Coordinates of C-alpha atoms and ligand atoms in Angstrom, one line a residue:
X1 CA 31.1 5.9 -91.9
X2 CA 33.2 3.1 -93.3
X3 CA 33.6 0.8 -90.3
X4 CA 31.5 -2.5 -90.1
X5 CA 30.6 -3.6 -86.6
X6 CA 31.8 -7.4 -85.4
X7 CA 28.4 -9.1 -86.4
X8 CA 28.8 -7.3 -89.7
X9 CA 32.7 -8.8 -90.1
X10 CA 31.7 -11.8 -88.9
X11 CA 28.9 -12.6 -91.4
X12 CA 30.9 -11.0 -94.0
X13 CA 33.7 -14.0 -93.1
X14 CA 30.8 -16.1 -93.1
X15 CA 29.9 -15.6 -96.9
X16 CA 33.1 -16.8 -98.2
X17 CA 33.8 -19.6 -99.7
X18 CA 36.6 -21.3 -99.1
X19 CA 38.7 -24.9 -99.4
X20 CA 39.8 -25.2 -95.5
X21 CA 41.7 -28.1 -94.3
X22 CA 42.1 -29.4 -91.2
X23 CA 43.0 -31.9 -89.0
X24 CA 42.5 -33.9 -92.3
X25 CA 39.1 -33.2 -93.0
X26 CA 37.7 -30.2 -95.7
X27 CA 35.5 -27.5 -93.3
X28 CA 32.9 -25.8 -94.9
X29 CA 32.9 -22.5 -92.4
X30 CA 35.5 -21.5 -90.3
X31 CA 33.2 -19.0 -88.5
X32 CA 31.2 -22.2 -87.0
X33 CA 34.5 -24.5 -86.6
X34 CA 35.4 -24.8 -82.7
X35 CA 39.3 -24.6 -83.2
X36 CA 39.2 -21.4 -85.6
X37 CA 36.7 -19.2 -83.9
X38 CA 38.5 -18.1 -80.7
X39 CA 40.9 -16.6 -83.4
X40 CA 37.8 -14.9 -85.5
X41 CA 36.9 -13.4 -82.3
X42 CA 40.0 -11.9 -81.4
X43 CA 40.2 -10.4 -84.8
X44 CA 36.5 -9.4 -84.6
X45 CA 37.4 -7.3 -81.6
X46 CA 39.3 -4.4 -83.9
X47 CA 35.7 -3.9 -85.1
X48 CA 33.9 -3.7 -81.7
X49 CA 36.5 -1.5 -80.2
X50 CA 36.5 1.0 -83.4
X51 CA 32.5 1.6 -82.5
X52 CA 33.5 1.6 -78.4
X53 CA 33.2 5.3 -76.9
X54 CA 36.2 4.4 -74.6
X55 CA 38.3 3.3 -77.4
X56 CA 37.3 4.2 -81.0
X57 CA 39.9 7.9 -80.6
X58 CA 42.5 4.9 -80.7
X59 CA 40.9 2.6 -83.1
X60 CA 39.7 4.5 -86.0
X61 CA 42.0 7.4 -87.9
X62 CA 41.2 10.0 -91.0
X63 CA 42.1 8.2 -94.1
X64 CA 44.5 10.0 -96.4
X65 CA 43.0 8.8 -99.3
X66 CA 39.3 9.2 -98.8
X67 CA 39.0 12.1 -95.8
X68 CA 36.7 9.1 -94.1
X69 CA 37.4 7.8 -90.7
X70 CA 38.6 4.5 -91.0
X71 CA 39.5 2.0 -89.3
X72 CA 42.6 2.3 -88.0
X73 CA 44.0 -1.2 -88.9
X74 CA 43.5 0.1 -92.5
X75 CA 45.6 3.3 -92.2
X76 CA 48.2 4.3 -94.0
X77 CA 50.6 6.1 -91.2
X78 CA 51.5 9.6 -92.4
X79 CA 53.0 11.2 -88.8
X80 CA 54.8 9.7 -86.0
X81 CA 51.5 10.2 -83.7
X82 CA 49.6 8.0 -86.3
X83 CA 52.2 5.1 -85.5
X84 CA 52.9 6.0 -81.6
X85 CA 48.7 5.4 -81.4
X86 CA 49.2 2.5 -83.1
X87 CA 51.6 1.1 -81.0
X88 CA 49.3 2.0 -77.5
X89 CA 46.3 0.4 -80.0
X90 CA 48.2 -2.7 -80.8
X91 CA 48.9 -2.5 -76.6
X92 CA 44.9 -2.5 -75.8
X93 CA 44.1 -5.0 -78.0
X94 CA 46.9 -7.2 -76.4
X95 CA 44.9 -6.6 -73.5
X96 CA 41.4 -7.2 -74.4
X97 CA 42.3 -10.6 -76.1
X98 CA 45.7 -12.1 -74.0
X99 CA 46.5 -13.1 -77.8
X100 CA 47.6 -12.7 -81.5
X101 CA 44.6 -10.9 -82.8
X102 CA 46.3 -10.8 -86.7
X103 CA 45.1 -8.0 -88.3
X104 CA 48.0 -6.0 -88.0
X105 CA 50.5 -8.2 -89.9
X106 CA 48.0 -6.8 -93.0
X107 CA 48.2 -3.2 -92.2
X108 CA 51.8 -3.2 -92.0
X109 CA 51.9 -4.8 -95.2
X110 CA 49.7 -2.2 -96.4
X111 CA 51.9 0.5 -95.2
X112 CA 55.1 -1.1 -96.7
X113 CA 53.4 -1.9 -100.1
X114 CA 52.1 2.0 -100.3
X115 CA 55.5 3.5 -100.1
X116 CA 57.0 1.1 -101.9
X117 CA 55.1 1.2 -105.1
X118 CA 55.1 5.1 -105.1
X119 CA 59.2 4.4 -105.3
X120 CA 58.9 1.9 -108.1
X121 CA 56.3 4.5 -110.4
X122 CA 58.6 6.9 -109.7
X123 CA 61.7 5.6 -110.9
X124 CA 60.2 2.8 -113.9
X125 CA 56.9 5.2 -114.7
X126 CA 54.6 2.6 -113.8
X127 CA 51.1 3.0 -112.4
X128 CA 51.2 0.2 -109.7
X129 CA 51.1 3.1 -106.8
X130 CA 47.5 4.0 -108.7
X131 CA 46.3 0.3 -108.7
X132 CA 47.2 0.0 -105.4
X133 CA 45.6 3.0 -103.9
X134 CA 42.4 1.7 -105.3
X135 CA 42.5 -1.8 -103.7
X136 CA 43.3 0.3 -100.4
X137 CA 40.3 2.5 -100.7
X138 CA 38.4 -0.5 -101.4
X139 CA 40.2 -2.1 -98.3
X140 CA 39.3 1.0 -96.3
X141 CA 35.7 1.7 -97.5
X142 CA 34.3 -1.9 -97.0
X143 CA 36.7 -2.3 -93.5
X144 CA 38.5 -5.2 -94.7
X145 CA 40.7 -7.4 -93.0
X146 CA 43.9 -7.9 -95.5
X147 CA 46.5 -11.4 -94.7
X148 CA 49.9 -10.1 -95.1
X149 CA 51.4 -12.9 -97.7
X150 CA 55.0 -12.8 -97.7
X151 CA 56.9 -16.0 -95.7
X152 CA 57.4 -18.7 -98.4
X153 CA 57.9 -21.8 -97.4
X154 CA 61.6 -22.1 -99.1
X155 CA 62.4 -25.6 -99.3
X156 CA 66.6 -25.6 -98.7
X157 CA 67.3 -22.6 -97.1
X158 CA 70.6 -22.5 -98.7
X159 CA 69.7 -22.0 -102.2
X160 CA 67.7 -19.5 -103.8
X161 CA 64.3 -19.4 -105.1
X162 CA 65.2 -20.4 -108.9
X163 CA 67.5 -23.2 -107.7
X164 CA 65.4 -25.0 -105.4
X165 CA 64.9 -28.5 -106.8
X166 CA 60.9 -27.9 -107.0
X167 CA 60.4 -24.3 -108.0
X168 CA 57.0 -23.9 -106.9
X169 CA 59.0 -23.6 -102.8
X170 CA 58.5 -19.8 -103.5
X171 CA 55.4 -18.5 -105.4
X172 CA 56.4 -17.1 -108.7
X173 CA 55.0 -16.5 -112.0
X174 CA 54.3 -19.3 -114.3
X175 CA 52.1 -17.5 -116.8
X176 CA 51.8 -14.0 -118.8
X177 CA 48.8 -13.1 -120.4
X178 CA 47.5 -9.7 -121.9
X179 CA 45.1 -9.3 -118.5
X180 CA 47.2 -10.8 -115.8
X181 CA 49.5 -13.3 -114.5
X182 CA 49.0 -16.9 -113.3
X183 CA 51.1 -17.5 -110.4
X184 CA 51.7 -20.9 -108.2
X185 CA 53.1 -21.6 -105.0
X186 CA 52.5 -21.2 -101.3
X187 CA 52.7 -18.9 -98.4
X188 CA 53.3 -20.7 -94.9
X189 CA 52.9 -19.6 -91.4
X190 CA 49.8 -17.0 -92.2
X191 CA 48.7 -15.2 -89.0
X192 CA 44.6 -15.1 -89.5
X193 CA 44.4 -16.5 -92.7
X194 CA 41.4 -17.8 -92.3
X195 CA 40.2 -14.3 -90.7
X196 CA 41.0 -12.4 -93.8
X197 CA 38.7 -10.7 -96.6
X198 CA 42.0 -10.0 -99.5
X199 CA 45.1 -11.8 -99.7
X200 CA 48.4 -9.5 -100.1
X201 CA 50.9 -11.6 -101.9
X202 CA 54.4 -10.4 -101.2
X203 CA 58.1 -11.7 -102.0
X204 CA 59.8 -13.0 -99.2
X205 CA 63.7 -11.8 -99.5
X206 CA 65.8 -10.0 -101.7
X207 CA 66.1 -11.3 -105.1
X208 CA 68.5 -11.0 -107.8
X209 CA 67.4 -10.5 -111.3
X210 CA 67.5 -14.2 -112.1
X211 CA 64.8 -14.8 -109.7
X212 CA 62.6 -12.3 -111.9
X213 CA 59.8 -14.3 -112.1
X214 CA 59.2 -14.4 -108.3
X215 CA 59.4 -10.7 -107.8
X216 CA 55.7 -10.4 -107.9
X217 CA 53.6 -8.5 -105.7
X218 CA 49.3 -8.6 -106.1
X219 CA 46.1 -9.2 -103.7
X220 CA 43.4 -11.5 -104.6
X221 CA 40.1 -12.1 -102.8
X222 CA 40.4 -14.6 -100.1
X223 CA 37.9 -17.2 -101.9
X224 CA 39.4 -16.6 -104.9
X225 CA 39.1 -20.2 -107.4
X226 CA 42.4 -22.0 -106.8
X227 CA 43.1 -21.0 -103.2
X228 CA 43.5 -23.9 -100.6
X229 CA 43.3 -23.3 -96.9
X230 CA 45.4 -26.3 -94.8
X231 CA 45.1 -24.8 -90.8
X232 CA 48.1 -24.7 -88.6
X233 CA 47.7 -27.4 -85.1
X234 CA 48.6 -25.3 -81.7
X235 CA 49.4 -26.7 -78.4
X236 CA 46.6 -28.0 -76.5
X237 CA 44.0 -26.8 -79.2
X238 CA 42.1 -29.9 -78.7
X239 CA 40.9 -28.3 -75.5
X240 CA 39.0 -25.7 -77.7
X241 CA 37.0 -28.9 -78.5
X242 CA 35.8 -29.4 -75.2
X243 CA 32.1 -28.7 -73.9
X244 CA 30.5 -28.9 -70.6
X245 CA 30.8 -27.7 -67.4
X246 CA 34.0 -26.9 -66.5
X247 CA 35.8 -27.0 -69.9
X248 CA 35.8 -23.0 -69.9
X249 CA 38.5 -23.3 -67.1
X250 CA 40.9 -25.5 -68.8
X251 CA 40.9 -23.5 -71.9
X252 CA 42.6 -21.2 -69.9
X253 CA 41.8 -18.5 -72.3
X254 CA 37.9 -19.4 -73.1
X255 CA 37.3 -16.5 -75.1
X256 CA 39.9 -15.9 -77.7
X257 CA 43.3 -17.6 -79.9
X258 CA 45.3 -16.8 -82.6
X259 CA 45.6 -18.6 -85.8
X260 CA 48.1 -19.7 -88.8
X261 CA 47.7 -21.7 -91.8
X262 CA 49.4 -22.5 -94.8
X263 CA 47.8 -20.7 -98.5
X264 CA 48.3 -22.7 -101.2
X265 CA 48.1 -21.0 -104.8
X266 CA 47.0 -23.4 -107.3
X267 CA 47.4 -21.8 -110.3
X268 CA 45.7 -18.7 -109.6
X269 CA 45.1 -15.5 -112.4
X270 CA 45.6 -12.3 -111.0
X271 CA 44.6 -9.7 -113.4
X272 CA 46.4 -6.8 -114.3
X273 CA 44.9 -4.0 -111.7
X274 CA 45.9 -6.1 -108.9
X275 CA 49.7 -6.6 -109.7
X276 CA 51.2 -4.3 -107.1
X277 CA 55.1 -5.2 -108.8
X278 CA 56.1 -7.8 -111.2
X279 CA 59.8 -8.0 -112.2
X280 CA 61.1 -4.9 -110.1
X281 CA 63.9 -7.1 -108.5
X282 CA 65.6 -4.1 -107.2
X283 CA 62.8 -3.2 -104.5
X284 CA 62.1 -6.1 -103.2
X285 CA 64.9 -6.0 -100.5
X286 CA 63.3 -2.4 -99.5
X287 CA 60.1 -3.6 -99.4
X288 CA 61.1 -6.6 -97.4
X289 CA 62.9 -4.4 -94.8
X290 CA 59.8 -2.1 -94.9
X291 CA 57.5 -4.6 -93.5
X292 CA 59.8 -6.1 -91.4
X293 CA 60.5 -3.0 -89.5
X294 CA 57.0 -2.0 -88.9
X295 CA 55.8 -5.0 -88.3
X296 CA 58.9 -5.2 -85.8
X297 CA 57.5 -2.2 -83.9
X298 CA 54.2 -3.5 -83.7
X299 CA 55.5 -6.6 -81.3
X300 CA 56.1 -3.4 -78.7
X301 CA 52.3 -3.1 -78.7
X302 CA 51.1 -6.7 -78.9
X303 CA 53.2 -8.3 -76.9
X304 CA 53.0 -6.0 -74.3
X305 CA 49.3 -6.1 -73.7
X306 CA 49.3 -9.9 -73.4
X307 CA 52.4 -9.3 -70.8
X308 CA 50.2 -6.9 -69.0
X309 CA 47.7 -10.1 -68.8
X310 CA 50.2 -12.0 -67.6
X311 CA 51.4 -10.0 -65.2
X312 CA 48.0 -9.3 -63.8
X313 CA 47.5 -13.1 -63.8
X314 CA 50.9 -13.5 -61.8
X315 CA 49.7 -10.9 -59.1
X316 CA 46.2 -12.4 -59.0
X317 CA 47.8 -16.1 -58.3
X318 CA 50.4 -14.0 -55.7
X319 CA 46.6 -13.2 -54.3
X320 CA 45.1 -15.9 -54.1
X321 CA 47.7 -17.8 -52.7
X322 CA 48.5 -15.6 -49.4
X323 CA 52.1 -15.1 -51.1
X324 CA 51.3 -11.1 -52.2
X325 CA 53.4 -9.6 -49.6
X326 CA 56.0 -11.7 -49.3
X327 CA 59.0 -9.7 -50.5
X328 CA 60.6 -11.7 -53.3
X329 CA 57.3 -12.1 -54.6
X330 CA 56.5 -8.6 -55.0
X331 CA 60.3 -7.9 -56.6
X332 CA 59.1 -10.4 -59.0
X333 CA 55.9 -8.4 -59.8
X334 CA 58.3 -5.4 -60.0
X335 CA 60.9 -7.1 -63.0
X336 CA 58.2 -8.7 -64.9
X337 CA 56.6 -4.7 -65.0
X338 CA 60.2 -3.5 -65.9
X339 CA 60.9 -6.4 -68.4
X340 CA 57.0 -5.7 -70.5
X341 CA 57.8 -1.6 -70.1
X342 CA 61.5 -1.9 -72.0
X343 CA 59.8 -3.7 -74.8
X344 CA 56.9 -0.9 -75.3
X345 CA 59.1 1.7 -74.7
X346 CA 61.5 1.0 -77.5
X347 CA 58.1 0.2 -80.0
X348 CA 57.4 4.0 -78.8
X349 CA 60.5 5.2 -79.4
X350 CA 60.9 3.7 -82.8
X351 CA 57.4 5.9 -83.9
X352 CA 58.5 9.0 -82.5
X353 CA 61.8 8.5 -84.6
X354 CA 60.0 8.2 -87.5
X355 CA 60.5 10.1 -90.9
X356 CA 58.9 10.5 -94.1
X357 CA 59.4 8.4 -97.3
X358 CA 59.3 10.2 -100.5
X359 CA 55.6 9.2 -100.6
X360 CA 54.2 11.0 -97.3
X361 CA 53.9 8.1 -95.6
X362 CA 55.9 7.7 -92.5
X363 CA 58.9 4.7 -92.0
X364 CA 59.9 3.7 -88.2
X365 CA 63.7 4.2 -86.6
X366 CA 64.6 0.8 -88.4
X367 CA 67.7 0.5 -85.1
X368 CA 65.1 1.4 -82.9
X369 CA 62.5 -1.1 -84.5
X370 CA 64.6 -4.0 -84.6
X371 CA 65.9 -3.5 -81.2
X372 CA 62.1 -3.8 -79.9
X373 CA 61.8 -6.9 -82.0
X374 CA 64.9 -8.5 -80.5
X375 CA 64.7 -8.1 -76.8
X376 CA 60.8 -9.2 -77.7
X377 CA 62.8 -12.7 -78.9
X378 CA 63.6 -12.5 -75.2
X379 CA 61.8 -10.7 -72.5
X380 CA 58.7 -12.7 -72.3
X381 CA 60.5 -16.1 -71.9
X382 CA 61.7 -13.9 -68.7
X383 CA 58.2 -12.9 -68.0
X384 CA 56.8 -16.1 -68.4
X385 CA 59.7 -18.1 -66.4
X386 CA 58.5 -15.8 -63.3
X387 CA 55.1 -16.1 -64.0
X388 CA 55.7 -20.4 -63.4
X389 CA 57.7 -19.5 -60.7
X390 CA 54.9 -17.9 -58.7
X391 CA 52.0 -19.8 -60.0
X392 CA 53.8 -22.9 -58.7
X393 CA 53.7 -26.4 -59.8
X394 CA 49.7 -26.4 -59.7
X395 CA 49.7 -24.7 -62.8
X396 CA 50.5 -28.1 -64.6
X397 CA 49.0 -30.3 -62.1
X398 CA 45.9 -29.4 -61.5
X399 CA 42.5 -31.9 -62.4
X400 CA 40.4 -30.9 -65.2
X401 CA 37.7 -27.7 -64.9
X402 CA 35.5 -31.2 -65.4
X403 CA 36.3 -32.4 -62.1
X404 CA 35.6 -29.5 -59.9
X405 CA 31.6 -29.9 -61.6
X406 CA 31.8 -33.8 -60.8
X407 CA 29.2 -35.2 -58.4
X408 CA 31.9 -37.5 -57.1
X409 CA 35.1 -35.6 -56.5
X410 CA 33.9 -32.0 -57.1
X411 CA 34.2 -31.4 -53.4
X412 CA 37.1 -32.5 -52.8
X413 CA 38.4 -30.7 -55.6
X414 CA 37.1 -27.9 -53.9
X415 CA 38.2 -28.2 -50.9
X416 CA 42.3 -29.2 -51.7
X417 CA 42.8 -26.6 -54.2
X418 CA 41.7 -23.8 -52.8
X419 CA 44.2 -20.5 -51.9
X420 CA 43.2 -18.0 -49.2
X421 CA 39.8 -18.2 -47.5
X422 CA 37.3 -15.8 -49.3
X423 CA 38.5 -16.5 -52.8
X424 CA 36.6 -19.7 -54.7
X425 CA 39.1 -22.6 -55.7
X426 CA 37.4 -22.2 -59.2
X427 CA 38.8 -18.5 -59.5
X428 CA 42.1 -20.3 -58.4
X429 CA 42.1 -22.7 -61.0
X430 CA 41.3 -20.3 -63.8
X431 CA 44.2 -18.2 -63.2
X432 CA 46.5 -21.1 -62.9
X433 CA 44.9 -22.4 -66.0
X434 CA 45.5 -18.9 -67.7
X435 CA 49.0 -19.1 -66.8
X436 CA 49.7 -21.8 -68.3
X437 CA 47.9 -21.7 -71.7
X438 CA 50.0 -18.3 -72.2
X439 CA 53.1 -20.0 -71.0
X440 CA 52.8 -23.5 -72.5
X441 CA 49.6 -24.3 -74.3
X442 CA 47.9 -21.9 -77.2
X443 CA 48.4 -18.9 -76.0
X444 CA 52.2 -19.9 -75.7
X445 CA 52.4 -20.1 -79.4
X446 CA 51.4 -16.2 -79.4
X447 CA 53.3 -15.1 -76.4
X448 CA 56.2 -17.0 -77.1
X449 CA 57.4 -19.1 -80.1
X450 CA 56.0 -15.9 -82.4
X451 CA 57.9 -13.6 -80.1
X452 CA 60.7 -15.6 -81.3
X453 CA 59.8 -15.8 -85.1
X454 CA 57.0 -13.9 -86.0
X455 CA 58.2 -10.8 -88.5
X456 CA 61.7 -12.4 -88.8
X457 CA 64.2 -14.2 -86.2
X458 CA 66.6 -12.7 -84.2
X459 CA 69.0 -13.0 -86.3
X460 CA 67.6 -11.5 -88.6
X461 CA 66.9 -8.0 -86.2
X462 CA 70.9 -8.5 -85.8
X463 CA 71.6 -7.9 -89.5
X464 CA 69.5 -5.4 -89.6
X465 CA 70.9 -3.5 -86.6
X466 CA 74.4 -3.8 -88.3
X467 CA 73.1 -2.2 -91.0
X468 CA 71.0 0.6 -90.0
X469 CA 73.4 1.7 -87.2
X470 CA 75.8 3.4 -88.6
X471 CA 79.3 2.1 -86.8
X472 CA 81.4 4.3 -88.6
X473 CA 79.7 7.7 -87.0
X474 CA 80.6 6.1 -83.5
X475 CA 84.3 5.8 -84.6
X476 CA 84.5 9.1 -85.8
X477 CA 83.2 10.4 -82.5
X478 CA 85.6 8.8 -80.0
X479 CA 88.7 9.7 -82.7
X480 CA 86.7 13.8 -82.5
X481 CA 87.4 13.3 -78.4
X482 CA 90.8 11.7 -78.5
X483 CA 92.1 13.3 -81.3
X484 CA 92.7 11.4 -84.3
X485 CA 92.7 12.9 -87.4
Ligands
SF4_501 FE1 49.5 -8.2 -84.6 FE2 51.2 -9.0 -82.7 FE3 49.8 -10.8 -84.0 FE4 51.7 -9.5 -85.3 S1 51.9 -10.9 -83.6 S2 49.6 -9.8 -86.1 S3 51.6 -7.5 -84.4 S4 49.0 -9.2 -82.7
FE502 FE1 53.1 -12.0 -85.7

């Protein structure tokens, strides 16, 4: 069976090599480094749960392509059961971690490039759908994690690629050869870069024919020559850095993170079986949209498993404070519930909307996708503005994890910050702590700011709504009822 354990994906991370930056400095291993591997973790966990008994039905799927089971973060979706158990997958894992745990940004790229270059073969007579089938059975036989590349970093947003004063602002082509392409630029903002085995280079917008040159579309080994690594700062990350007794508390989440970092391409060859498109200006803007709205879905999963942490941590904090039965307090409980259930229902209801593309594989409600994206640009500031509210002021105020385990003040520590009789202050402290990494420290980046940005803004769900939702229908039906012709 084609599904590495965690040790196996860890070491296999392990064994490339890789320019990293960060914080200034070149790391050798971003397995070893102490800001990066709460986020290898958290990816590592889509290979422990595959080989769970509890959980592997969810986590693994019967690969189109090979007849294997896979895992299911490499599966191409081909009913809408395959994505409504990816959705209640992407909800565990949410869950299990309390974070961003990246690997699905890469198998909704995969699912979005698979369609999409059986549409361009079929119309041009290429043979990119071929090539890319075999990097996916690759991708699916060796259990690889794949970064979804497509968010350039695009300089002035109000000019397009070709007329930005530095063209390199979106990665294009600056070389044909017989056996491949040379391309240069960047992609910013990579959910687990550093996590991944291939790189999955994709344009980031529309693009008219002018712009040729950055309609490209290829995957390249992670450690390919060429590649540099810079990692993306987080709030509070510093704390990841901390040892000793007591730093597990203010980590607030001690065992796991999420991750971003910019790719730079320096000049890299891609050869010619891993160009996916090159040129096809006319399906980028599908392709785009493809991702977009399955990667959209997936935030009604995600999300929603970290909100059930949250929640949980609001009602434990309710607990341990003696306020659990007040009645405002358990109204509050009740709209956070309501507030996380919205958002999963409309990721559900987007998969069982879902209908075939022209290659077998199955495309999300695009209304009903970007609607769950957009009230997920809300709902957990919501969730988390309650969760402050009954956590209290503590949550920020509190001394150090370090402090409870000092000789000096550890008792009185102790003693002024603890909750209900029964329940230790240091159970107190790491639910308050929890709280507020989710809310305003690493976790917050997750929870929050990606809510807000991760797989396109809201504004962006609001073009697409106009689009997709078909205004004119609705007229017709209220002229049917009143009578005009
Ligand atoms: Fe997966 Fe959610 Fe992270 Fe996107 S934001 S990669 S859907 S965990
Ligand atoms: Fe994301």
């Amino acid at each position: 069976m084609p599904i590495k354990t965690s040790d196996e994906y860890i070491d296999s991370i392990r064994q490339l090599k890789r320019k990293i930056y960060c914080m200034g400095e070149r790391v050798e291993s971003s397995v070893d480094h102490p800001l990066m591997r709460p986020s290898l973790d958290a990816a590592a966990l889509t290979y422990e749960l595959a080989h769970d008994p509890e959980h592997k039905e969810l986590l693994t799927a019967k690969s189109t392509l090979t007849g294997d089971t896979v895992n299911r973060f490499t599966h191409i979706v081909h009913s809408k059961e395959d994505l409504t158990k990816k959705v209640k997958m992407l909800r565990l894992m949410g869950q299990k971690t309390g974070v961003c745990f990246q690997r699905c940004a890469g198998l909704d790229a995969m699912n979005a490039v698979y369609s999409s270059t059986y549409d361009i073969d079929q119309k041009q007579g290429t043979e990119y759908h071929k090539r890319f089938r075999n990097f996916l059975t690759r991708v699916q036989q060796e259990d690889m994690i794949v970064d979804a590349a497509m968010t350039d970093p695009k300089g002035d947003r109000s000019l397009s690629p070709g007329q930005q004063a530095d063209p390199d602002l979106f990665l294009h082509i600056v070389e044909e050869r017989k056996e491949g392409i040379v391309v240069r630029g960047a992609k910013a903002h990579q959910t687990g870069a550093l996590n991944s085995h291939e790189i999955l280079v994709m344009p980031t917008m529309a693009l008219k024919e002018e712009d040729k040159q950055y309609a490209v579309m290829f995957a390249v080994p992670a450690d390919t020559e060429g590649i540099v690594y810079i990692y993306g700062r987080q709030p509070s990350d510093l704390r990841s850095l901390d040892t000793g007794d007591g730093s597990d508390i203010d980590k607030g989440n001690p065992k796991y993170g999420g991750q971003e970092a910019l790719i730079v391409f320096d000049d890299i060859f891609v050869p010619r079986d891993r160009i996916f498109m090159m040129h096809e200006c006319e399906f980028v803007g599908p392709l785009v949209e493809r991702f977009a709205c399955y990667h959209r879905m997936s935030y009604g999963g995600c999300k929603v498993g970290v909100g059930d942490t949250i929640i949980g941590a609001t009602a434990s904090i309710a607990e341990y404070n003696g306020t659990e039965k007040v009645s405002h307090i358990k109204e509050k409980i009740v709209e956070m519930t309501y507030l996380n259930e919205l958002m999963y229902a409309a990721g559900l209801s987007a998969a069982s909307e879902a209908a075939p593309l022209p290659s077998g594989a199955y495309w999300v409600d695009p209304v009903l996708a970007n609607v769950c994206k957009l009230s997920v640009t809300e709902l957990p500031f919501q969730i988390a503005r309650i969760a402050q509210d009954v956590a209290g002021g503590a949550m920020v105020t509190i001394p150090s994890g370090k402090d409870l385990h000092s000789p000096e003040v550890g008792h009185l520590v102790e003693k002024y910050f603890k909750g209900v009789d029964g329940v230790p202050t240091r159970d107190r402290l790491k639910i308050l702590r929890y709280i507020e990494n989710a809310c305003l420290g690493r976790g917050a980046l997750a929870y929050l700011t990606e809510s807000v940005h991760g797989a396109g803004s809201p504004q962006a769900q609001r073009v697409m709504i106009r689009r997709f939702s078909n205004i004119e229908h609705k007229k017709r039906l209220v002229r049917d009822i009143v009578g005009i012709d």
